[in-house]
Tab-separated table of C-alpha atoms in Angstrom:
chain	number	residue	atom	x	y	z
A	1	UNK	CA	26.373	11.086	16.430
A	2	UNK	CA	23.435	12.897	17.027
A	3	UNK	CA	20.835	11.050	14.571
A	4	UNK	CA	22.604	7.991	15.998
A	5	UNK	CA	21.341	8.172	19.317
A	6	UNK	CA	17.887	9.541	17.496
A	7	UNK	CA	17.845	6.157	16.599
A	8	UNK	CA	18.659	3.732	19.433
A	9	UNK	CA	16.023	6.031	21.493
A	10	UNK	CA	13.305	3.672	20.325
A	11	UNK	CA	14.701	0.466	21.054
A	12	UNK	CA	11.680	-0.048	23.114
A	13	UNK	CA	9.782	-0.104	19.446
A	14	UNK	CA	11.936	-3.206	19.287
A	15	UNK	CA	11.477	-6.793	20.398
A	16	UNK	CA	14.756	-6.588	21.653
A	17	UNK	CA	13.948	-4.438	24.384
A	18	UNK	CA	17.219	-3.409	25.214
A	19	UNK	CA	18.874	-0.051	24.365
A	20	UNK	CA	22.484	-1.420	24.544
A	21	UNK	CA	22.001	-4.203	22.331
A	22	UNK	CA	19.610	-2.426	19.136
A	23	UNK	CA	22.548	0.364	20.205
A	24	UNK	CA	25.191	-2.156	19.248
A	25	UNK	CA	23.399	-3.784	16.407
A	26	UNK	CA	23.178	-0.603	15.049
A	27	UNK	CA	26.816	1.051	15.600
A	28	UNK	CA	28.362	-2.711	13.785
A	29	UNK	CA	25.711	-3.427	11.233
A	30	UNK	CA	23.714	-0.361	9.860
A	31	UNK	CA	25.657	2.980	10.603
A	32	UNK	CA	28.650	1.970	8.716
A	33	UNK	CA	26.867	1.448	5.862
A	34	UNK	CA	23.745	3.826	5.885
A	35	UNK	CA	23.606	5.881	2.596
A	36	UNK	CA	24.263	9.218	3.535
A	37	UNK	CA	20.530	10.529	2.248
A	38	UNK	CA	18.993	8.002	4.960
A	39	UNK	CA	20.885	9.445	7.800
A	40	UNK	CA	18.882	12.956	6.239
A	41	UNK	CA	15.388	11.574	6.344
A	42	UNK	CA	15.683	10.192	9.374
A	43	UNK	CA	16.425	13.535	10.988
A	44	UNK	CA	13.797	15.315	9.066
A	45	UNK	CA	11.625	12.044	10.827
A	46	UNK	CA	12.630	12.306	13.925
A	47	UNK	CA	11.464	16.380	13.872
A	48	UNK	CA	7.636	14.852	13.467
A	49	UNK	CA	5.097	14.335	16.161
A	50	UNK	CA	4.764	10.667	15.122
A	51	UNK	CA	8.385	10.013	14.369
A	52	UNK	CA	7.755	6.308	16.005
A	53	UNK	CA	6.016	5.791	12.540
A	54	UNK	CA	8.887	5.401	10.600
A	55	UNK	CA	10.732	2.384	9.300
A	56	UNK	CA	13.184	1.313	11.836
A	57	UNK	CA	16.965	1.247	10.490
A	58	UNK	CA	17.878	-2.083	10.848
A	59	UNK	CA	14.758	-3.151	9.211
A	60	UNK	CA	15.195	-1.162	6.686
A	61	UNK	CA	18.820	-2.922	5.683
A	62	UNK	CA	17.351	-6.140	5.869
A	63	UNK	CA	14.673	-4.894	3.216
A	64	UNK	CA	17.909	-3.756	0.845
A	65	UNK	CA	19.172	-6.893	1.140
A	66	UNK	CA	15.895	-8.854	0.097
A	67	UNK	CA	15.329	-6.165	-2.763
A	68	UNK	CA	19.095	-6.850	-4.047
A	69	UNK	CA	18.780	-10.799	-3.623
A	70	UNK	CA	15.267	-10.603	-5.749
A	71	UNK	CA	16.508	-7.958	-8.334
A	72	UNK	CA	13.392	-5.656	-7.592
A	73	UNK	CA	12.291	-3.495	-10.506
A	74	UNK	CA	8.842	-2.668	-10.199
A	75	UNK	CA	7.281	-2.461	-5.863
A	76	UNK	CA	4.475	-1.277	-4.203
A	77	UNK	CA	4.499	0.860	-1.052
A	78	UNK	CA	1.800	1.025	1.727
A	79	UNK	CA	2.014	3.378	3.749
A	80	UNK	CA	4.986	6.209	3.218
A	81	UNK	CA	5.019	8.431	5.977
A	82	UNK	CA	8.168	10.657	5.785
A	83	UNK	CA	9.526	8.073	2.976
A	84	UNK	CA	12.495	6.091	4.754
A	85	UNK	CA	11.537	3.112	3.389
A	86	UNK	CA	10.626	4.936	0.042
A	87	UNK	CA	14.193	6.243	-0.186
A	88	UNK	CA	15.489	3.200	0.818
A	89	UNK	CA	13.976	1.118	-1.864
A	90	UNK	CA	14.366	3.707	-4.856
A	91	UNK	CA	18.487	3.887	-3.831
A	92	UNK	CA	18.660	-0.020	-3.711
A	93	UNK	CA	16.508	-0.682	-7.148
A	94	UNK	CA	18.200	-0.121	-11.075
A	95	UNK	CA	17.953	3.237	-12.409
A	96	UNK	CA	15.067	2.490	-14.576
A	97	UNK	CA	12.841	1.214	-11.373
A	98	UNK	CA	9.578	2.355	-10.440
A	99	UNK	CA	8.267	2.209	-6.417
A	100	UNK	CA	3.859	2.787	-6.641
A	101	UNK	CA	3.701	4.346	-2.763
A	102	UNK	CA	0.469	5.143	-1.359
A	103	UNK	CA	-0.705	7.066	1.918
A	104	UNK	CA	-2.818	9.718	2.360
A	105	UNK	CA	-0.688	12.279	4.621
A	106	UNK	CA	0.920	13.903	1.810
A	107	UNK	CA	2.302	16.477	4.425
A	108	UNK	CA	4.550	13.775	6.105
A	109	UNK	CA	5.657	12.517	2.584
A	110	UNK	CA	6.352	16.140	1.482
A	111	UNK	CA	9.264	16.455	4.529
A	112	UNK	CA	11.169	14.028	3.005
A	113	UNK	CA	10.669	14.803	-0.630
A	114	UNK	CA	13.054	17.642	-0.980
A	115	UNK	CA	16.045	14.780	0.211
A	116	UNK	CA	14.629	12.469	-2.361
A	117	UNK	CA	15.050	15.194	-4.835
A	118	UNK	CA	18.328	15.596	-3.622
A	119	UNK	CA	19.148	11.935	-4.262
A	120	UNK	CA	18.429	11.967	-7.543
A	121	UNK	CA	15.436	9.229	-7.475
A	122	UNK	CA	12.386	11.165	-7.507
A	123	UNK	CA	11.996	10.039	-10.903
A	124	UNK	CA	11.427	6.476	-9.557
A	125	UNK	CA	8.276	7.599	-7.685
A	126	UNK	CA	4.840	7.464	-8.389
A	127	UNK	CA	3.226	8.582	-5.328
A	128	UNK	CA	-0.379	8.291	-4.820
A	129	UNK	CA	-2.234	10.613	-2.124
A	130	UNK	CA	-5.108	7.811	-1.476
A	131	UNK	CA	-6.620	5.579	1.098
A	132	UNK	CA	-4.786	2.192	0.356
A	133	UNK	CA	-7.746	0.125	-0.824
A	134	UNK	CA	-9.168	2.326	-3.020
A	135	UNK	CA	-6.006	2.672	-4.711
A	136	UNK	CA	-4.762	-1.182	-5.065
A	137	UNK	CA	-8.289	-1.834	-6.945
A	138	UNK	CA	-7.734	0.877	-9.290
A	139	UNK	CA	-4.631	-0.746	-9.958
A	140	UNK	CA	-6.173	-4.010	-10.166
A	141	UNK	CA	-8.547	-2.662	-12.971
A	142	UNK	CA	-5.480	-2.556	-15.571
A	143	UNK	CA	-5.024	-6.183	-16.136
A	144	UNK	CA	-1.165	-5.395	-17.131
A	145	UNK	CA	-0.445	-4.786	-13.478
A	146	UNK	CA	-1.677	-8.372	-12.160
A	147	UNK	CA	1.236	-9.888	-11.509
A	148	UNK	CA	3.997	-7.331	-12.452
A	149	UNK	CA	5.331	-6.397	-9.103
A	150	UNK	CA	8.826	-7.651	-7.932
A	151	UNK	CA	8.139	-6.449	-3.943
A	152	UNK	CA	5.701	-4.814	-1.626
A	153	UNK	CA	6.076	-3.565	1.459
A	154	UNK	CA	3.308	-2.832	3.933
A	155	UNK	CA	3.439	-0.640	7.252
A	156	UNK	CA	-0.065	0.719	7.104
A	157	UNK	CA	-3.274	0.486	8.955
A	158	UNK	CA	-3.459	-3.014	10.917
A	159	UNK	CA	-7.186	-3.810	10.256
A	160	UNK	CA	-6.753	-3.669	6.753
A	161	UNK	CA	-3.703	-5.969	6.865
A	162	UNK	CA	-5.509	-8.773	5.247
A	163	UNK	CA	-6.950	-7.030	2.524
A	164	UNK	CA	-3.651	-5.843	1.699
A	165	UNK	CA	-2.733	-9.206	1.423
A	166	UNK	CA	-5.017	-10.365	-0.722
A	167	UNK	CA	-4.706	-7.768	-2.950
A	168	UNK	CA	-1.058	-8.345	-2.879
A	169	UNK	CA	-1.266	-12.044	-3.675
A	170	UNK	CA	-2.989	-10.185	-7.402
A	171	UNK	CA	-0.502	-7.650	-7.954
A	172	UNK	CA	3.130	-9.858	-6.481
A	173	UNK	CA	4.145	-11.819	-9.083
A	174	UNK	CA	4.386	-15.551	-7.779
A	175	UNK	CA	8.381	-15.509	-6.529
A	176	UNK	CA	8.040	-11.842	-5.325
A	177	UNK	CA	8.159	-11.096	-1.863
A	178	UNK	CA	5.891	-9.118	0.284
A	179	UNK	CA	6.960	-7.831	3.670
A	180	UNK	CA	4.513	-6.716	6.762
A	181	UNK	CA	5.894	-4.037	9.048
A	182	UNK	CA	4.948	-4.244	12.605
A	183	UNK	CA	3.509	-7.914	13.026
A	184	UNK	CA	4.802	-8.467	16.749
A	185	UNK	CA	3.202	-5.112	18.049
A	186	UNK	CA	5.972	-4.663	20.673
A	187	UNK	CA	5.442	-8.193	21.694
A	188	UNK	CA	2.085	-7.390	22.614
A	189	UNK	CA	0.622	-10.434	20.137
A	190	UNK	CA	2.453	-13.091	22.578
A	191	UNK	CA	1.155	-11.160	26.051
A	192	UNK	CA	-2.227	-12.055	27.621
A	193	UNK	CA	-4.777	-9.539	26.849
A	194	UNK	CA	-5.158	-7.914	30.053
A	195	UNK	CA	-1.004	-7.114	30.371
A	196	UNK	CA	-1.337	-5.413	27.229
A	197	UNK	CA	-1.989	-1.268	27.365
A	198	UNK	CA	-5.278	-0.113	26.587
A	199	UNK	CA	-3.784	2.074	23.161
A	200	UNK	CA	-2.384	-1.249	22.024
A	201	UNK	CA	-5.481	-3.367	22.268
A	202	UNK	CA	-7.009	-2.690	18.865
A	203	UNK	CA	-4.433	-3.410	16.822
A	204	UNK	CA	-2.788	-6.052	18.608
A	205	UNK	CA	-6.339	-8.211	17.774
A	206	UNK	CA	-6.433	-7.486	14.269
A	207	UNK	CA	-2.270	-8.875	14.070
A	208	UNK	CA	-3.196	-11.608	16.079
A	209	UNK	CA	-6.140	-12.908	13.472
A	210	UNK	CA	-3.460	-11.485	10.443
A	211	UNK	CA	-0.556	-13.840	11.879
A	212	UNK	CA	-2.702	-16.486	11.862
A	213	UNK	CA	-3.969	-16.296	8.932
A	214	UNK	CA	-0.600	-16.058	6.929
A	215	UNK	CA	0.402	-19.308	9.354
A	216	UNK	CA	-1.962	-21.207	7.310
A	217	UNK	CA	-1.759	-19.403	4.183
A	218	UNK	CA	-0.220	-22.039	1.257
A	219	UNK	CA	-0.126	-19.534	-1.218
A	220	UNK	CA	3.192	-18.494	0.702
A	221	UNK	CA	6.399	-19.235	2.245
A	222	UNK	CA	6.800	-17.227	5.542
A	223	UNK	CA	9.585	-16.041	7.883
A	224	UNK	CA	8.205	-13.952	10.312
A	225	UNK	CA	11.594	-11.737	11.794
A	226	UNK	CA	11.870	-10.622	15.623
A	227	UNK	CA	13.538	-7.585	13.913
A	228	UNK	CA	12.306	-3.589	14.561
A	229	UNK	CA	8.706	-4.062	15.830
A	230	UNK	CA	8.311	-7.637	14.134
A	231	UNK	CA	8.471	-8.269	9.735
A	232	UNK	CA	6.359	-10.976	7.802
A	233	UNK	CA	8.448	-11.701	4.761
A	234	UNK	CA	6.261	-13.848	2.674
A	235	UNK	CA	7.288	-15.261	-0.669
A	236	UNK	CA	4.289	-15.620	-3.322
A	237	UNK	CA	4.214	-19.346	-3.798
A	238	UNK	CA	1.616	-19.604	-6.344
């Protein structure tokens, strides 16, 4: 019960903005069916200063259920922090699946690794202790890789949001899916500038031009999803 409430305490992450109801959503839709090792990390989560960081829940399912749908084998992952989302994918993908996850706090990613152990999917793991950027072009150097990703998911620095993307649009096989964490910034991309909080401006600009760019992007199909703090889903078209 206790991780439960955990949980709904950051509601106001969500565009919902309303404990009862991301309370609710949760209780019918993602407790009952939380693996047991994602209840774990986020505990161990919710014990670090920057807890707000990780993947919300109910995102989280709706990222199972895309990996299932697409039969995801081979994904990239920006951004890891405790490894939620991490442990999330490597549970949902086949045994012989491989996640490429990238951040450069290997501290945060090293209080969840002892329940990935645990879970038996370490094995799926290749985690690189880089800045982003640097990494994706070093992957981009093997031409084997171009192309031979089922899913990324991003949740990452917000300036570099675009060159994610295009980097992504390399790597993300055309019919693979790409998803953006944190595109609605608390609703703060829809507010005029000056209701929105100092410590939000900065990022809120750089989702604003990223949003708008993907609007007008035919290289993929989007659904952008009031869900968590806001999702991009985009589908490589070509």
């Amino acid at each position: 019960m206790e991780e439960k409430m955990k949980a709904a305490s950051n509601y106001d992450k969500s565009v919902l903005q309303s404990k009862a109801l991301y309370q609710y959503l949760l209780d019918t839709s993602v407790f009952p069916n939380e693996p047991e090792p994602l209840k774990e990390i986020r505990e161990v989560s919710a014990s670090h200063p920057g807890s707000r960081m990780a993947s919300a829940p109910d995102a989280g399912q709706l990222m199972a259920m895309l990996l299932k749908l697409i039969n995801a084998k081979r994904t990239i992952e920006i951004g890891v922090f405790t490894g939620y989302s991490l442990l999330l994918t490597a549970l949902t993908i086949p045994e012989d699946g491989k996640i490429i996850a990238i951040d450069v706090d290997r501290e945060a990613y090293e209080m969840g690794l002892p329940i990935i152990k645990k879970a038996g999917v370490e094995h799926k793991v290749d985690f690189i202790n880089s800045e982003a950027l640097r990494a994706l072009d070093d992957l981009m150097e093997n031409l084997d890789n171009e192309g031979s990703f089922d899913f990324a998911y991003v949740d990452a620095d917000k300036v570099n949001y675009l060159k994610y993307h295009e980097r992504m649009m390399k790597l993300v096989k055309v019919g693979g899916v790409v998803i953006f964490d944190n595109t609605l910034w608390k609703g703060t991309v829809a507010m005029p500038e000056d209701a929105v909080a100092e410590n939000y401006k900065e990022n809120r600009k750089w989702l604003i031009e990223f949003n708008n760019s993907l609007a007008d992007d035919a290289r993929v199909q989007i659904c952008h999803a009031s869900i968590g703090d806001g999702m991009t889903i985009c589908r490589r078209l070509r």
